[in-house]
Each structure stands twice: as structure tokens, then as C-alpha cells.
């Protein structure tokens, strides 16, 4: 039981006794050295606390908090609130008076604008810089103006915020690097977009096969099917596997007019993934805590050890039939081993006196017993004596046997084995040796391999330790898991398999929610990849789990796709965002890249043609509504397949796309909430296609 579970159980026990809140708080602070309120959040025991999850902190606090390092955000908020607790990635619970508030509640509010004020300043600086540079004859001057303006805007805003209370621990080298990146990327990005627009004359020439998601290892069509059949809201960035799509999606997520729509959709996607992961785990077996799984393992070990010991004892029944249970066996090898060991120890009699005494005593007892049978020991008695020594030799917690070092007793054990082997040969010749060697091989494996591991787990004592021992070698291979799996019943192993799968996606403490059940794509893939393929096969392989295998593969593709998309979502892309601002981002930008277009004509045609679909304020919201709608995402995914399968002239490709575009009318009819946005998109792209057709006919 870990510390958190122990404290929680203690509190539950105190509550069952009717202990008042003050006594529990005193226990937490004095006994455990914890802040009572912080501890209650960590334990998910916030009953009776004043908690506000919807109001958020005032916009000046959000502005100072910003989007920098988590540690800097924490330090900034700690200056203004008596207590601050991390609450997921980039969010916090703060103590405001006697009320705990979630700093950044769900949905869009003025605080979201304030928290991204430096990004806004960078964007404004870039636009103003571009306007100033546009007066020059050389277009490159406008690009340079964008970069310099963005750099000045962001740097100025960072300086202002640092002077009024924002904590920024970046050193001079890091600040210089960030400034250089801001200027450089904002200078280059608009030029790249403009170059793409210049390629618009090529119309549909740039159409290419869909991009396979790098992490998931699958294309859009497969991934859309995976998301749909898993009951997860499809994420366009994850499904497309296209960095362009992912960047636009991330950009729209950060804009005030579209943030609420995007955050809600992405939250539903993550919640659906967590639910599907739980479903897959449940199909493998019952879901239990690490402590409960450990207890299951501990209960299984003694039974397994007993089974093995019975099997080991039965291994020599065939040899007994050949030799005879009561047949006297000469012990010449055993006696010589005793004599050789005593002679060796006798070279330093003072230091080895206790062990020499123990060895001589054991030898005299053996010789005394042999005199009763004319200088020999009955086969069954010798086998039993050797078995007792073997059991002690296999115990990892024993270093001496009857005062004799284990290494020397191992010599005695080997000598007894040789005396028994010669007895089998004396009775049945080569056949006797063959039977004895086979029996002894199995017996040795049980005593030296199987039982030691089982007893080590059994003697670990704590359930959590027993559970962790299952996976100590799992990064290298699956031999330990296979060994333990052999020694547990199918129902017992179901608990191990199901619970292990369920634990893989549990977010780390720093990103965990109050309930303690937050799912993390990163954590899932990290834990999954820590386990060697052989260990995964031991855990989840075999005919019993064959029906779950396709679902596991589906889960891995979904999680991999979300991980790949998250690389862009969790990275600062302000330079690229400025370029998107300058071209009035529209839903058609998404469509072109989602369908697998390259940086050639298809992208440029769609961007310029779709510009009529909405202005600067409408476009991000329209984009968000479209790319979070499952039916529209499906239309995009089907488009990637159409693009990949279409060959021929530009005119044939244009006709193909026109037919696919016409299907949007059905999408608009089936989805009234996005009907306006779909028809704006449809109209803008249709006009552009007609313009391209006219240009080609001239």
C-alpha cells in the first residue's frame, strides 16, 4: 500500500468513527506533515470544501499567468493566491479567500484572451510590420516587416508583463533564442504561403496520396474507421496525419472565437479514448487497483509452490521403481565431498571453526546412519535428504544451511545426486541413467527456477511490491511474466491483464485531476513502449485474448494518432499562426491538406478560392465547427481516398473533385448546425474551381 492509499484509508477510518474535520486536519498536518486542503485535493476527498469550477480567476491574473512553463505559471499565481495546486497541464486550483477556484474553467471567456495576450501582441506586431514593409517595391521587405514586427510585439509584451508580476525564469540565452526564432520564422512563413498561392495556376496538379499518421502507422481511412468504431469523436489532426492540418487545428484552438468549440470537441475525443481504453481493459479481465492485483498474485503463489513441490517429489517415482525404495545406496561420492570440504576449511581452522564443527557433525550423522545399513543409505532416505537440502538451496533468503555455507552444501547436494545416479546405473544400466537424468533435469528446473521466483514474490510481503515484481524484467523480455502466468489460474491472470491495461493510460500526478482518473495519451504510449514485445505477448497473448487483440490494435492506432497530432498542439507555432492570420484562415485550408494535397496547386487553389467563405472573425469559428463535426471529417477522409485513386488529366481530376464536393450538400442537409458553414465552404470552392477551369480553357 503506497502512502496516498494509506492516508486515505486512515481518513476513511477516522470518518467512520465520527471524527470531526478539525481532528482529521490535525492528523494530516501534524502526523503526515501535509497541508490539509492540498492533501484533500490529492486524495479526491474534497467534501465540505468550497469549490468553484466555473467562474475562473479574474482576467488580470490570467494575463500574468500566461502560457509559459508550468513552473513559471505556478510561481506567478503563488504571488497572488495563498495556495496554488497544479490541476492538469497548464491549469491550477487557487485559494481565493475561503473558496478554491479553477484558474481556467471550461469554455471561452475573457480570461482566455488575457492569457494569450503575448500571442495577440505578436500577431498584431506581425500585421503592422507587414503593412509597413508592403510600401517597398521588394516583396521580401513585407516578409521582413512581419518578422520584425512580430518579434518586437512579443518581446515588448513579455517585458511589460514581467515588470508587473509575471514570473519568467528564461535566461538570456533562451530569451535571445526565442526572439530570434520569432523574427526568423515570422519572416519566412508568409513567404512560404505566398509561394503556395503563386502555384495556384497548377490547379489540381498537387493532389497526392493521403499521408499516413507517423505514430499510428495508418492512413486517414483506417483511422477514421478506428475512431468511429471505438465510439470516439474523430479528431481531424490525428486522422489526417498532416502537419499542415494539425497546425491549423492548433491555431484555431487558441483563437477566442473558436476556442470553446475546439476545446469541447477535443475534450470529448480524449474522454471517448479513455472510455474505449477502459472498455478494452475490461474485456481482458476485471479492473482492480495495484494493491488488489498484488493480493491476487500473493494468494496464487503458495498454491503454485505447493503444486511444484508435489510435482518435484513425484519426479523420482520412476527411478524408485527401477532402484527400489529400500535399496541401500553407497555414498562414496557424498563422503568424499564432506572430506574434501573439511580438509579445505581446515587450512584456516580458527576462522572456520564454527563451520568445520557443523560440517563434521553433519558428516558423522550421515556416516552413523549408513552404518545401520552396512555403510549405505536407503534410496528413498537419500532422495529425501537431498530434497531437504535442495529446498533450502533454492530459497533466496537463506545464506547458510545448518551453519554451513550454501555453496558448500551445493557440493554435498551434487555428490548425493551422483550416488543416486550410480545406483540407477547399477540396477538398469544405460536405461536407468536415462530415466534418472530426465527426472533430475525436471526436478532441478523446478527447484532452481520455478520455486525460487514464486517464493521471492510470495515473501515480498506487500501486495504493491508483488505486483511490481511482475514487471521487473518486462522491458527486456517476457520470461518472468510467462513463468508467473503458468502458475496462476486463468481467472487470476485475467485480473492481472485487465488491470495492467487499465493502468497504462493513467496520467502522472502532475497532470492528474481531482478524481484521479485522468487519461493521458503520452503516458499510455510511454508505458506501452516500456514493455518488450515478448512481455506484451505474455500479458495479452494466447487464444483466450485473441478476440480482444483487434480492439487493442485499434486502441493503439487511436492513441498513436492523437499523440502524433499532439506534437503540434502542444508546441508554440506563433510564426505559422501569423501566416495563417495573413491569409484569412478558412475551412478550405483544412480540406486541401486533409485530402493529402502537397504544397502545390490544390492547396493554393483552395485557400484563395475559399477566401470568400468568411472574414477574419468568422473564419476560425467556421473552421472549428466544421473540423469538429464527425460527418464533415468523414467527408474529408473519403476525399483522401478519392484523391489517391484518381489518375488522368487536370480536367479529369477537377471533375472528380467537383463530384465529391457535391456530396457536401447532403452533409449540410444532415447537419443543420453546420449548414451555413458547409454552404459557405461549398460556394467558395466551387467558384474557385470554375475560375481555374476558365483559366485552363484560355
Short mmCIF file of C-alpha atoms in Angstrom, two decimals, residues 273-681:
data_model
loop_
_atom_site.label_atom_id
_atom_site.label_comp_id
_atom_site.label_asym_id
_atom_site.label_seq_id
_atom_site.Cartn_x
_atom_site.Cartn_y
_atom_site.Cartn_z
CA UNK A 273 -10.48 7.50 -25.84
CA UNK A 274 -10.34 6.99 -22.07
CA UNK A 275 -13.68 5.21 -22.13
CA UNK A 276 -12.61 2.95 -25.01
CA UNK A 277 -9.33 2.13 -23.23
CA UNK A 278 -11.34 1.16 -20.15
CA UNK A 279 -13.64 -0.99 -22.30
CA UNK A 280 -10.67 -2.83 -23.84
CA UNK A 281 -9.15 -3.39 -20.42
CA UNK A 282 -12.48 -4.72 -19.11
CA UNK A 283 -12.65 -7.22 -21.96
CA UNK A 284 -9.28 -8.60 -20.84
CA UNK A 285 -10.37 -9.01 -17.22
CA UNK A 286 -11.76 -7.37 -14.08
CA UNK A 287 -10.23 -3.99 -13.26
CA UNK A 288 -8.59 -3.77 -9.86
CA UNK A 289 -6.17 -1.48 -8.05
CA UNK A 290 -2.45 -2.33 -7.88
CA UNK A 291 -2.99 -3.43 -4.29
CA UNK A 292 -5.83 -5.79 -5.23
CA UNK A 293 -3.85 -7.26 -8.13
CA UNK A 294 -0.88 -7.75 -5.81
CA UNK A 295 -3.07 -9.56 -3.31
CA UNK A 296 -4.31 -11.84 -6.11
CA UNK A 297 -0.70 -12.63 -7.01
CA UNK A 298 0.23 -13.27 -3.37
CA UNK A 299 -2.69 -15.65 -2.91
CA UNK A 300 -1.66 -17.59 -6.00
CA UNK A 301 1.99 -18.09 -5.06
CA UNK A 302 1.68 -20.53 -2.09
CA UNK A 303 -0.64 -22.77 -4.09
CA UNK A 304 1.78 -22.75 -7.01
CA UNK A 305 4.75 -23.56 -4.76
CA UNK A 306 2.87 -26.49 -3.24
CA UNK A 307 1.99 -27.82 -6.70
CA UNK A 308 5.59 -27.66 -7.80
CA UNK A 309 6.90 -29.33 -4.68
CA UNK A 310 4.45 -32.20 -5.15
CA UNK A 311 5.49 -32.48 -8.79
CA UNK A 312 9.17 -32.45 -7.79
CA UNK A 313 8.63 -35.16 -5.20
CA UNK A 314 6.89 -37.31 -7.78
CA UNK A 315 9.64 -36.95 -10.36
CA UNK A 316 11.70 -39.87 -8.95
CA UNK A 317 8.86 -42.36 -8.72
CA UNK A 318 10.03 -43.97 -11.97
CA UNK A 319 13.60 -44.15 -10.67
CA UNK A 320 12.36 -45.70 -7.40
CA UNK A 321 10.67 -48.45 -9.36
CA UNK A 322 13.98 -49.31 -11.01
CA UNK A 323 16.24 -48.96 -7.98
CA UNK A 324 13.78 -49.87 -5.21
CA UNK A 325 12.77 -47.56 -2.36
CA UNK A 326 14.67 -49.52 0.29
CA UNK A 327 17.68 -50.49 -1.78
CA UNK A 328 20.89 -49.40 0.08
CA UNK A 329 22.85 -46.85 -1.96
CA UNK A 330 26.62 -46.49 -1.41
CA UNK A 331 27.52 -42.91 -0.51
CA UNK A 332 31.15 -42.82 -1.61
CA UNK A 333 30.78 -39.56 -3.59
CA UNK A 334 28.96 -37.87 -0.71
CA UNK A 335 31.51 -38.98 1.90
CA UNK A 336 34.39 -37.79 -0.29
CA UNK A 337 32.73 -34.40 -0.77
CA UNK A 338 32.45 -33.98 3.03
CA UNK A 339 36.08 -34.96 3.49
CA UNK A 340 37.34 -32.60 0.77
CA UNK A 341 35.37 -29.66 2.20
CA UNK A 342 36.63 -30.29 5.76
CA UNK A 343 40.21 -30.51 4.51
CA UNK A 344 39.79 -27.20 2.66
CA UNK A 345 38.27 -25.46 5.69
CA UNK A 346 40.99 -26.90 7.88
CA UNK A 347 43.62 -24.76 6.21
CA UNK A 348 42.36 -21.86 8.36
CA UNK A 349 40.89 -23.71 11.36
CA UNK A 350 40.50 -20.67 13.58
CA UNK A 351 38.46 -18.62 11.14
CA UNK A 352 36.38 -21.59 10.00
CA UNK A 353 35.92 -23.29 13.36
CA UNK A 354 32.09 -22.94 13.57
CA UNK A 355 31.58 -24.18 10.02
CA UNK A 356 34.10 -27.05 10.44
CA UNK A 357 32.21 -28.12 13.54
CA UNK A 358 28.88 -28.04 11.70
CA UNK A 359 30.32 -29.91 8.72
CA UNK A 360 31.92 -32.64 10.89
CA UNK A 361 28.68 -33.04 12.85
CA UNK A 362 26.65 -33.44 9.65
CA UNK A 363 29.20 -35.92 8.25
CA UNK A 364 29.23 -38.03 11.44
CA UNK A 365 25.42 -38.15 11.44
CA UNK A 366 25.39 -39.34 7.82
CA UNK A 367 28.07 -42.00 8.42
CA UNK A 368 26.30 -43.13 11.57
CA UNK A 369 23.05 -43.63 9.63
CA UNK A 370 24.92 -45.50 6.88
CA UNK A 371 26.38 -47.98 9.41
CA UNK A 372 22.83 -49.12 10.15
CA UNK A 373 22.61 -50.41 6.57
CA UNK A 374 26.12 -51.74 6.13
CA UNK A 375 27.71 -48.47 5.03
CA UNK A 376 24.92 -47.36 2.67
CA UNK A 377 21.68 -45.27 2.80
CA UNK A 378 18.28 -46.50 1.52
CA UNK A 379 17.44 -44.84 -1.84
CA UNK A 380 14.24 -43.21 -0.52
CA UNK A 381 16.03 -41.81 2.54
CA UNK A 382 18.90 -40.42 0.46
CA UNK A 383 16.42 -38.86 -2.01
CA UNK A 384 14.50 -37.26 0.88
CA UNK A 385 17.69 -35.91 2.49
CA UNK A 386 18.84 -34.46 -0.82
CA UNK A 387 15.37 -32.90 -1.31
CA UNK A 388 15.56 -31.07 2.02
CA UNK A 389 18.95 -29.63 1.11
CA UNK A 390 17.62 -28.69 -2.35
CA UNK A 391 14.64 -26.81 -0.88
CA UNK A 392 16.96 -24.74 1.28
CA UNK A 393 19.36 -24.12 -1.58
CA UNK A 394 16.51 -22.73 -3.73
CA UNK A 395 15.42 -20.30 -1.01
CA UNK A 396 16.84 -16.87 -1.99
CA UNK A 397 16.51 -15.63 1.58
CA UNK A 398 18.75 -18.39 3.07
CA UNK A 399 22.55 -17.98 3.10
CA UNK A 400 23.56 -20.93 5.29
CA UNK A 401 22.15 -24.39 5.96
CA UNK A 402 22.66 -25.80 9.46
CA UNK A 403 25.60 -23.43 9.88
CA UNK A 404 27.21 -24.44 6.58
CA UNK A 405 27.66 -22.03 3.66
CA UNK A 406 25.20 -22.64 0.80
CA UNK A 407 27.99 -23.01 -1.77
CA UNK A 408 29.49 -25.93 0.17
CA UNK A 409 26.11 -27.56 0.73
CA UNK A 410 25.60 -27.32 -3.02
CA UNK A 411 28.70 -29.55 -3.40
CA UNK A 412 27.15 -32.06 -0.98
CA UNK A 413 23.88 -31.90 -2.95
CA UNK A 414 25.73 -32.66 -6.19
CA UNK A 415 27.58 -35.57 -4.61
CA UNK A 416 24.33 -37.13 -3.33
CA UNK A 417 22.88 -36.76 -6.84
CA UNK A 418 25.86 -38.65 -8.26
CA UNK A 419 25.46 -41.50 -5.70
CA UNK A 420 21.74 -41.84 -6.64
CA UNK A 421 22.65 -41.77 -10.34
CA UNK A 422 25.17 -44.60 -9.91
CA UNK A 423 22.53 -46.61 -8.08
CA UNK A 424 20.20 -46.28 -11.09
CA UNK A 425 23.02 -47.39 -13.37
CA UNK A 426 23.83 -50.38 -11.15
CA UNK A 427 20.22 -51.57 -11.36
CA UNK A 428 19.32 -50.85 -15.00
CA UNK A 429 22.48 -49.77 -16.84
CA UNK A 430 22.09 -47.12 -19.56
CA UNK A 431 18.29 -47.21 -19.36
CA UNK A 432 18.46 -46.42 -15.64
CA UNK A 433 20.78 -43.47 -16.30
CA UNK A 434 18.42 -42.12 -18.99
CA UNK A 435 15.40 -42.23 -16.70
CA UNK A 436 17.32 -40.70 -13.81
CA UNK A 437 18.78 -37.84 -15.89
CA UNK A 438 15.38 -36.86 -17.33
CA UNK A 439 13.76 -36.91 -13.91
CA UNK A 440 16.61 -34.95 -12.35
CA UNK A 441 16.52 -32.33 -15.13
CA UNK A 442 12.85 -31.52 -14.48
CA UNK A 443 13.37 -31.66 -10.73
CA UNK A 444 16.33 -29.23 -10.93
CA UNK A 445 14.34 -26.79 -13.08
CA UNK A 446 11.51 -26.77 -10.56
CA UNK A 447 13.78 -26.35 -7.57
CA UNK A 448 16.22 -23.86 -9.13
CA UNK A 449 14.00 -21.79 -11.42
CA UNK A 450 10.29 -22.05 -10.72
CA UNK A 451 10.11 -22.23 -6.93
CA UNK A 452 12.74 -19.53 -6.17
CA UNK A 453 10.84 -16.88 -8.17
CA UNK A 454 7.49 -17.87 -6.72
CA UNK A 455 8.84 -17.80 -3.17
CA UNK A 456 10.55 -14.44 -3.80
CA UNK A 457 7.21 -12.94 -4.86
CA UNK A 458 5.44 -14.70 -2.00
CA UNK A 459 7.89 -13.34 0.56
CA UNK A 460 7.76 -9.77 -0.78
CA UNK A 461 5.09 -9.21 1.83
CA UNK A 462 3.34 -6.13 0.39
CA UNK A 463 0.74 -6.51 -2.41
CA UNK A 464 2.12 -3.50 -4.30
CA UNK A 465 5.63 -5.00 -4.24
CA UNK A 466 4.27 -8.29 -5.50
CA UNK A 467 2.53 -6.51 -8.39
CA UNK A 468 5.64 -4.52 -9.29
CA UNK A 469 7.75 -7.68 -9.28
CA UNK A 470 5.72 -8.98 -12.19
CA UNK A 471 7.19 -6.28 -14.41
CA UNK A 472 10.76 -6.00 -13.14
CA UNK A 473 12.17 -7.60 -16.30
CA UNK A 474 9.36 -6.69 -18.71
CA UNK A 475 11.46 -4.12 -20.59
CA UNK A 476 13.89 -6.88 -21.60
CA UNK A 477 11.57 -9.80 -22.27
CA UNK A 478 8.59 -11.82 -21.16
CA UNK A 479 10.13 -14.85 -19.43
CA UNK A 480 9.19 -13.73 -15.91
CA UNK A 481 5.61 -12.90 -16.90
CA UNK A 482 5.26 -16.21 -18.74
CA UNK A 483 6.61 -18.06 -15.72
CA UNK A 484 4.17 -16.40 -13.35
CA UNK A 485 1.30 -16.75 -15.81
CA UNK A 486 1.87 -20.53 -15.84
CA UNK A 487 1.44 -20.55 -12.10
CA UNK A 488 -1.82 -18.61 -11.89
CA UNK A 489 -5.30 -19.68 -12.85
CA UNK A 490 -6.87 -18.11 -15.98
CA UNK A 491 -9.23 -16.06 -13.81
CA UNK A 492 -6.34 -14.78 -11.71
CA UNK A 493 -4.37 -13.80 -14.80
CA UNK A 494 -7.41 -12.00 -16.25
CA UNK A 495 -7.21 -9.63 -13.28
CA UNK A 496 -3.52 -9.00 -13.97
CA UNK A 497 -4.06 -8.40 -17.72
CA UNK A 498 -7.14 -6.20 -17.43
CA UNK A 499 -5.85 -4.08 -14.57
CA UNK A 500 -2.45 -3.60 -16.21
CA UNK A 501 -4.06 -2.35 -19.42
CA UNK A 502 -6.29 0.00 -17.39
CA UNK A 503 -3.30 1.49 -15.55
CA UNK A 504 -1.28 2.25 -18.70
CA UNK A 505 -3.08 5.47 -19.54
CA UNK A 506 -3.38 6.94 -16.05
CA UNK A 507 -1.98 10.48 -16.17
CA UNK A 508 1.01 11.32 -14.00
CA UNK A 509 0.30 13.05 -10.66
CA UNK A 510 1.24 16.48 -12.02
CA UNK A 511 -1.35 16.18 -14.81
CA UNK A 512 -3.95 14.25 -12.82
CA UNK A 513 -7.42 15.56 -11.97
CA UNK A 514 -9.06 15.66 -8.56
CA UNK A 515 -10.85 12.36 -9.14
CA UNK A 516 -7.56 10.68 -10.02
CA UNK A 517 -8.87 9.10 -13.24
CA UNK A 518 -7.47 11.44 -15.93
CA UNK A 519 -6.30 9.63 -19.10
CA UNK A 520 -3.06 10.62 -20.82
CA UNK A 521 -2.15 9.68 -24.38
CA UNK A 522 1.54 10.33 -23.67
CA UNK A 523 1.58 8.18 -20.53
CA UNK A 524 -0.22 5.32 -22.29
CA UNK A 525 2.29 5.16 -25.13
CA UNK A 526 5.25 5.58 -22.78
CA UNK A 527 4.10 2.69 -20.58
CA UNK A 528 3.20 0.55 -23.58
CA UNK A 529 6.61 1.03 -25.17
CA UNK A 530 8.41 0.25 -21.92
CA UNK A 531 7.19 -3.33 -22.22
CA UNK A 532 9.08 -5.63 -24.57
CA UNK A 533 7.07 -7.38 -27.32
CA UNK A 534 7.62 -10.74 -25.60
CA UNK A 535 6.24 -9.34 -22.35
CA UNK A 536 3.18 -7.96 -24.15
CA UNK A 537 2.60 -11.36 -25.68
CA UNK A 538 2.84 -12.95 -22.24
CA UNK A 539 0.40 -10.41 -20.81
CA UNK A 540 -2.18 -10.17 -23.56
CA UNK A 541 -1.39 -13.07 -25.91
CA UNK A 542 -2.83 -16.54 -26.28
CA UNK A 543 -6.07 -17.90 -27.64
CA UNK A 544 -8.11 -16.61 -24.71
CA UNK A 545 -7.36 -12.97 -25.56
CA UNK A 546 -7.40 -13.42 -29.35
CA UNK A 547 -10.81 -11.78 -29.66
CA UNK A 548 -9.55 -8.69 -27.81
CA UNK A 549 -6.41 -8.33 -29.96
CA UNK A 550 -8.13 -6.31 -32.75
CA UNK A 551 -9.50 -3.91 -30.15
CA UNK A 552 -6.05 -3.49 -28.58
CA UNK A 553 -4.62 -2.74 -32.04
CA UNK A 554 -7.41 -0.22 -32.64
CA UNK A 555 -6.72 1.47 -29.32
CA UNK A 556 -3.01 1.70 -30.15
CA UNK A 557 -3.72 3.31 -33.53
CA UNK A 558 -6.10 5.84 -31.96
CA UNK A 559 -3.68 6.73 -29.17
CA UNK A 560 -0.80 6.90 -31.63
CA UNK A 561 -2.74 9.23 -33.91
CA UNK A 562 -3.64 11.53 -31.01
CA UNK A 563 -0.03 11.51 -29.85
CA UNK A 564 1.15 12.48 -33.33
CA UNK A 565 -1.39 15.30 -33.52
CA UNK A 566 -0.47 16.43 -30.00
CA UNK A 567 3.12 17.10 -31.11
CA UNK A 568 1.77 20.15 -32.96
CA UNK A 569 -0.96 21.05 -30.48
CA UNK A 570 1.48 21.26 -27.60
CA UNK A 571 4.14 23.28 -29.44
CA UNK A 572 4.36 27.02 -29.90
CA UNK A 573 3.59 27.77 -33.56
CA UNK A 574 3.16 31.52 -33.42
CA UNK A 575 5.11 32.17 -36.62
CA UNK A 576 2.94 29.79 -38.59
CA UNK A 577 -0.13 31.32 -36.96
CA UNK A 578 0.87 34.77 -38.27
CA UNK A 579 0.99 33.36 -41.77
CA UNK A 580 -2.47 31.89 -41.27
CA UNK A 581 -3.74 35.24 -40.00
CA UNK A 582 -2.34 36.97 -43.08
CA UNK A 583 -4.19 34.62 -45.42
CA UNK A 584 -7.51 34.76 -43.55
CA UNK A 585 -7.70 31.14 -42.45
CA UNK A 586 -10.72 29.36 -43.89
CA UNK A 587 -12.08 25.82 -43.72
CA UNK A 588 -10.75 25.09 -47.20
CA UNK A 589 -7.17 25.20 -45.90
CA UNK A 590 -8.10 22.22 -43.78
CA UNK A 591 -9.79 20.43 -46.64
CA UNK A 592 -6.88 20.69 -49.01
CA UNK A 593 -4.29 19.30 -46.63
CA UNK A 594 -6.64 16.73 -45.14
CA UNK A 595 -7.17 15.21 -48.56
CA UNK A 596 -3.46 14.70 -48.97
CA UNK A 597 -2.52 17.69 -51.09
CA UNK A 598 1.08 18.78 -51.29
CA UNK A 599 2.24 22.40 -51.21
CA UNK A 600 1.29 22.70 -54.87
CA UNK A 601 -1.77 23.86 -56.75
CA UNK A 602 -4.52 22.16 -54.81
CA UNK A 603 -3.61 23.94 -51.56
CA UNK A 604 -3.25 27.35 -53.19
CA UNK A 605 -6.43 26.96 -55.18
CA UNK A 606 -8.42 26.01 -52.15
CA UNK A 607 -7.04 28.82 -49.98
CA UNK A 608 -7.70 31.58 -52.49
CA UNK A 609 -10.97 30.11 -53.68
CA UNK A 610 -12.29 29.64 -50.19
CA UNK A 611 -11.42 33.14 -49.08
CA UNK A 612 -14.96 34.21 -49.91
CA UNK A 613 -16.27 31.81 -47.28
CA UNK A 614 -15.76 34.18 -44.36
CA UNK A 615 -13.88 37.12 -42.94
CA UNK A 616 -11.19 37.29 -40.28
CA UNK A 617 -13.62 36.82 -37.37
CA UNK A 618 -15.98 34.29 -38.92
CA UNK A 619 -13.36 32.01 -40.48
CA UNK A 620 -11.84 30.50 -37.30
CA UNK A 621 -15.26 29.76 -35.80
CA UNK A 622 -16.49 28.26 -39.07
CA UNK A 623 -13.32 26.20 -39.33
CA UNK A 624 -13.74 24.95 -35.77
CA UNK A 625 -17.37 23.97 -36.34
CA UNK A 626 -16.50 22.05 -39.49
CA UNK A 627 -13.39 20.19 -38.40
CA UNK A 628 -15.03 19.05 -35.16
CA UNK A 629 -18.12 17.69 -36.94
CA UNK A 630 -17.79 13.90 -37.45
CA UNK A 631 -19.79 13.90 -40.68
CA UNK A 632 -17.65 16.62 -42.25
CA UNK A 633 -14.48 14.83 -41.11
CA UNK A 634 -15.79 11.69 -42.77
CA UNK A 635 -16.31 13.63 -46.00
CA UNK A 636 -12.69 14.81 -45.82
CA UNK A 637 -11.47 11.28 -45.18
CA UNK A 638 -13.40 9.94 -48.16
CA UNK A 639 -11.83 12.73 -50.21
CA UNK A 640 -8.36 11.44 -49.43
CA UNK A 641 -9.33 8.05 -50.85
CA UNK A 642 -10.81 9.64 -53.96
CA UNK A 643 -7.63 11.69 -54.44
CA UNK A 644 -5.42 8.63 -54.13
CA UNK A 645 -7.43 6.62 -56.65
CA UNK A 646 -7.85 9.30 -59.34
CA UNK A 647 -5.50 9.47 -62.29
CA UNK A 648 -5.57 11.34 -65.57
CA UNK A 649 -5.60 14.93 -66.75
CA UNK A 650 -6.14 18.01 -64.64
CA UNK A 651 -9.63 18.25 -66.12
CA UNK A 652 -10.43 14.70 -65.02
CA UNK A 653 -9.14 15.44 -61.55
CA UNK A 654 -11.19 18.61 -61.37
CA UNK A 655 -14.33 16.72 -62.41
CA UNK A 656 -13.60 14.13 -59.76
CA UNK A 657 -13.30 16.73 -57.05
CA UNK A 658 -16.46 18.53 -58.25
CA UNK A 659 -18.42 15.31 -57.82
CA UNK A 660 -17.00 14.80 -54.36
CA UNK A 661 -17.70 18.44 -53.49
CA UNK A 662 -21.34 17.97 -54.49
CA UNK A 663 -21.73 15.44 -51.70
CA UNK A 664 -21.40 18.33 -49.25
CA UNK A 665 -24.99 19.29 -50.00
CA UNK A 666 -26.09 16.06 -48.30
CA UNK A 667 -23.78 16.83 -45.37
CA UNK A 668 -25.40 20.26 -44.97
CA UNK A 669 -28.89 18.75 -45.04
CA UNK A 670 -27.98 16.11 -42.46
CA UNK A 671 -26.17 18.54 -40.12
CA UNK A 672 -28.31 21.70 -39.66
CA UNK A 673 -25.93 23.13 -37.04
CA UNK A 674 -23.15 23.48 -39.66
CA UNK A 675 -25.35 24.03 -42.73
CA UNK A 676 -24.33 27.67 -43.13
CA UNK A 677 -20.61 26.94 -42.81
CA UNK A 678 -20.79 23.99 -45.20
CA UNK A 679 -22.57 26.02 -47.86
CA UNK A 680 -20.09 28.90 -47.47
CA UNK A 681 -17.29 26.41 -47.97
#
